[in-house]
């Protein structure tokens, strides 16, 4: 499939003028309220124009993240009642271990409190100071743990990933030439592992193809370099493989997921995303010696190796969530809802990252506010304006998230300056998507008068969470 010819089908086209619908009905509701304009103005000022610092009671539709915000099923809630809160050897751990082995195919499992707990362990265990960690675009916490372990992250994603208008069907792919060039330059022994993510969050939820991971495996095998997978949104990645790689058109998501994982040596997981729980994570590897090391480390940083920071009940809900997360009808509705929002915005010519990815619609703040220089934080401005307009909360994914270069201390200037409208799983309806699209349109129509921001407080690590801003007069 070439760049030029690829256009993702609407769900209607795909299923022959038949719509998809969610494979569930709603049993319980949580009331939400639109804060008044005056409340929104005050809240935004008090939050230093950072949507992470807004109290959620003053948010109407919360599209900050898909992390930990999913609705659990009745089966998962029932599983919560089966918690075995034994300190050691909880039966829920064995259920979780079995679910990961069954659906992801890895041999050894280490539970962690959430994804970054797993990232910490794998980075400390596998990176020697001075080594390089090539990956298909950085993620904030992932790269920081790699740097804290003494590693240097090197972006080896294909160029198309940095271009929000490229219609490449697999913008998450690793550029094997870039990886080869790094190997030639520093030597294979200086490469700790390849850090592969599917889908790629910071690129717009873009997928990696099966043929890419297969070729990556072959290249890495030539040099003895391991591949570790950030499996956080890998079930969603499997949907795109099913849709866009002919050989997989008739394969269930569950099979595609397992086939993909088989090309990697292990994975870490933020179970708060794909796996449909509010808290949890895990690390899985195939190598017995590495497992031994990780299992020893987890007791220092997370908890005993049969709970790793999770309550027994949370592990049980997670085991059920894993099985639900790989169902074809679930993933179809999940990605379908994200795409529905993307199509509304596309119809109004609002600049977004194309093609629409798995977990979110990303607004292109560079094109939205072409008059604002990047060091006036266009994406931060856009997230603030959207909240002000409608009480909808989104997230900056641009220069603030990219942080500073640890060597020079300067801002890193990423090519992508985005605002993420992240869709929680099984939480909002299509009407919420309509309201969201209309709010974005209103902010877009008012773009010419919009002014930039100045950063007035900057924390040392992961500054986007707690930084504060003021409008430039
Ligand atoms: N990897 C990816 C690709 C992620 O998106 C996240 C979290 C993590 C690792 C870390 O996992 O939060 O459980 O510690 N992403 C959230 C987000 C925070 O909003 O995208 P965690």
CSV table of N, CA, C and O and ligand atoms in Angstrom, one decimal, residues 64-67 113-117 119 139 141-142 197 199 201 230 232-233 268-273 280 359 395 397 420 422 465, ligand 1:
chain,number,residue,atom,x,y,z
A,64,UNK,N,-8.5,14.3,28.9
A,64,UNK,CA,-7.1,14.4,29.3
A,64,UNK,C,-6.3,13.2,28.9
A,64,UNK,O,-5.2,13.2,28.3
A,65,UNK,N,-6.9,12.0,29.2
A,65,UNK,CA,-6.1,10.8,28.9
A,65,UNK,C,-7.0,9.6,28.9
A,65,UNK,O,-8.2,9.7,29.3
A,66,UNK,N,-6.5,8.5,28.3
A,66,UNK,CA,-7.2,7.2,28.3
A,66,UNK,C,-6.6,6.3,29.3
A,66,UNK,O,-6.8,5.1,29.3
A,67,UNK,N,-5.9,6.9,30.2
A,67,UNK,CA,-5.1,6.1,31.2
A,67,UNK,C,-5.9,6.0,32.5
A,67,UNK,O,-6.0,7.0,33.2
A,113,UNK,N,2.9,-1.5,39.8
A,113,UNK,CA,1.8,-0.7,40.2
A,113,UNK,C,1.2,0.0,38.9
A,113,UNK,O,0.0,0.2,38.9
A,114,UNK,N,2.0,0.4,37.9
A,114,UNK,CA,1.5,0.9,36.7
A,114,UNK,C,2.7,0.8,35.7
A,114,UNK,O,3.7,0.3,36.0
A,115,UNK,N,2.5,1.4,34.5
A,115,UNK,CA,3.5,1.2,33.4
A,115,UNK,C,4.8,1.7,33.8
A,115,UNK,O,5.9,1.1,33.6
A,116,UNK,N,4.9,2.9,34.4
A,116,UNK,CA,6.2,3.5,34.7
A,116,UNK,C,7.0,2.7,35.7
A,116,UNK,O,8.2,2.8,35.7
A,117,UNK,N,6.3,1.9,36.6
A,117,UNK,CA,7.0,1.0,37.5
A,117,UNK,C,7.7,0.0,36.7
A,117,UNK,O,8.9,-0.4,37.0
A,119,UNK,N,8.6,0.3,33.5
A,119,UNK,CA,9.7,1.0,32.8
A,119,UNK,C,10.9,1.2,33.6
A,119,UNK,O,12.1,1.0,33.1
A,139,UNK,N,8.4,8.3,24.4
A,139,UNK,CA,7.3,8.6,25.3
A,139,UNK,C,7.9,9.2,26.6
A,139,UNK,O,9.0,8.8,27.0
A,141,UNK,N,7.5,9.2,30.0
A,141,UNK,CA,8.1,8.5,31.2
A,141,UNK,C,9.1,7.4,30.7
A,141,UNK,O,10.0,7.1,31.4
A,142,UNK,N,8.8,6.8,29.5
A,142,UNK,CA,9.7,5.8,29.0
A,142,UNK,C,11.1,6.3,28.8
A,142,UNK,O,12.1,5.8,29.3
A,197,UNK,N,7.2,0.7,20.5
A,197,UNK,CA,5.9,0.9,21.0
A,197,UNK,C,4.8,0.7,20.0
A,197,UNK,O,5.0,1.1,18.8
A,199,UNK,N,0.5,1.1,19.8
A,199,UNK,CA,0.7,2.2,18.8
A,199,UNK,C,1.6,3.2,19.4
A,199,UNK,O,1.9,3.2,20.6
A,201,UNK,N,2.1,6.6,20.8
A,201,UNK,CA,1.3,7.6,21.5
A,201,UNK,C,1.7,9.0,20.9
A,201,UNK,O,0.8,9.7,20.4
A,230,UNK,N,6.7,-1.8,24.3
A,230,UNK,CA,5.7,-1.1,25.1
A,230,UNK,C,4.3,-1.5,24.6
A,230,UNK,O,3.9,-1.0,23.6
A,232,UNK,N,1.4,-1.1,25.8
A,232,UNK,CA,0.3,-0.3,26.4
A,232,UNK,C,-0.9,-0.3,25.5
A,232,UNK,O,-2.0,-0.4,26.0
A,233,UNK,N,-0.7,0.0,24.2
A,233,UNK,CA,-1.9,0.1,23.3
A,233,UNK,C,-1.7,-0.9,22.1
A,233,UNK,O,-2.1,-0.6,21.0
A,268,UNK,N,6.6,-4.3,28.4
A,268,UNK,CA,6.1,-3.6,29.6
A,268,UNK,C,4.7,-3.1,29.3
A,268,UNK,O,4.4,-2.8,28.1
A,269,UNK,N,3.9,-2.9,30.3
A,269,UNK,CA,2.5,-2.6,30.1
A,269,UNK,C,2.0,-1.6,31.1
A,269,UNK,O,2.1,-1.8,32.3
A,270,UNK,N,1.3,-0.5,30.6
A,270,UNK,CA,0.5,0.3,31.4
A,270,UNK,C,-0.9,-0.3,31.3
A,270,UNK,O,-1.6,0.0,30.3
A,271,UNK,N,-1.4,-1.1,32.2
A,271,UNK,CA,-2.7,-1.8,32.1
A,271,UNK,C,-3.8,-0.9,32.2
A,271,UNK,O,-5.0,-1.2,31.9
A,272,UNK,N,-3.5,0.4,32.5
A,272,UNK,CA,-4.6,1.4,32.6
A,272,UNK,C,-5.1,1.8,31.2
A,272,UNK,O,-6.1,2.6,31.2
A,273,UNK,N,-4.5,1.3,30.2
A,273,UNK,CA,-5.0,1.7,28.8
A,273,UNK,C,-5.7,0.5,28.3
A,273,UNK,O,-6.8,0.1,28.8
A,280,UNK,N,-2.8,-0.4,37.4
A,280,UNK,CA,-2.1,-1.6,37.3
A,280,UNK,C,-1.1,-1.6,36.1
A,280,UNK,O,-1.1,-0.7,35.2
A,359,UNK,N,-6.2,5.8,19.9
A,359,UNK,CA,-6.8,6.2,21.2
A,359,UNK,C,-7.2,7.6,21.3
A,359,UNK,O,-7.7,8.0,22.4
A,395,UNK,N,-5.0,17.5,26.5
A,395,UNK,CA,-3.6,17.5,27.0
A,395,UNK,C,-2.6,18.0,25.9
A,395,UNK,O,-2.7,17.7,24.7
A,397,UNK,N,0.7,18.0,23.9
A,397,UNK,CA,1.8,17.0,23.5
A,397,UNK,C,2.6,17.7,22.5
A,397,UNK,O,2.6,17.5,21.3
A,420,UNK,N,-4.0,16.6,22.5
A,420,UNK,CA,-4.6,15.3,22.4
A,420,UNK,C,-5.9,15.3,23.0
A,420,UNK,O,-6.1,15.7,24.1
A,422,UNK,N,-8.1,12.7,24.1
A,422,UNK,CA,-7.9,11.3,24.3
A,422,UNK,C,-9.3,10.7,24.7
A,422,UNK,O,-9.9,11.2,25.7
A,465,UNK,N,3.4,18.0,33.6
A,465,UNK,CA,2.5,17.7,34.6
A,465,UNK,C,2.2,18.9,35.5
A,465,UNK,O,1.0,19.1,36.0
B,1,LIG,N1,3.9,3.9,27.8
B,1,LIG,C1,3.0,4.6,27.1
B,1,LIG,C2,2.9,4.5,25.6
B,1,LIG,C3,2.1,5.4,27.7
B,1,LIG,O1,1.2,6.1,27.0
B,1,LIG,C4,2.2,5.5,29.1
B,1,LIG,C5,1.3,6.4,29.9
B,1,LIG,C6,3.2,4.8,29.8
B,1,LIG,C7,4.0,4.0,29.1
B,1,LIG,C8,3.3,4.9,31.3
B,1,LIG,O2,2.3,4.2,32.0
B,1,LIG,O3,1.0,6.0,33.2
B,1,LIG,O4,0.8,3.5,33.7
B,1,LIG,O5,2.8,4.8,34.3
B,1,LIG,N2,0.5,7.3,29.3
B,1,LIG,C9,-0.5,8.1,29.9
B,1,LIG,C10,-1.0,9.0,28.8
B,1,LIG,C11,-0.1,8.8,31.1
B,1,LIG,O6,-1.9,9.8,29.2
B,1,LIG,O7,-0.7,8.8,27.7
B,1,LIG,P1,1.7,4.7,33.4
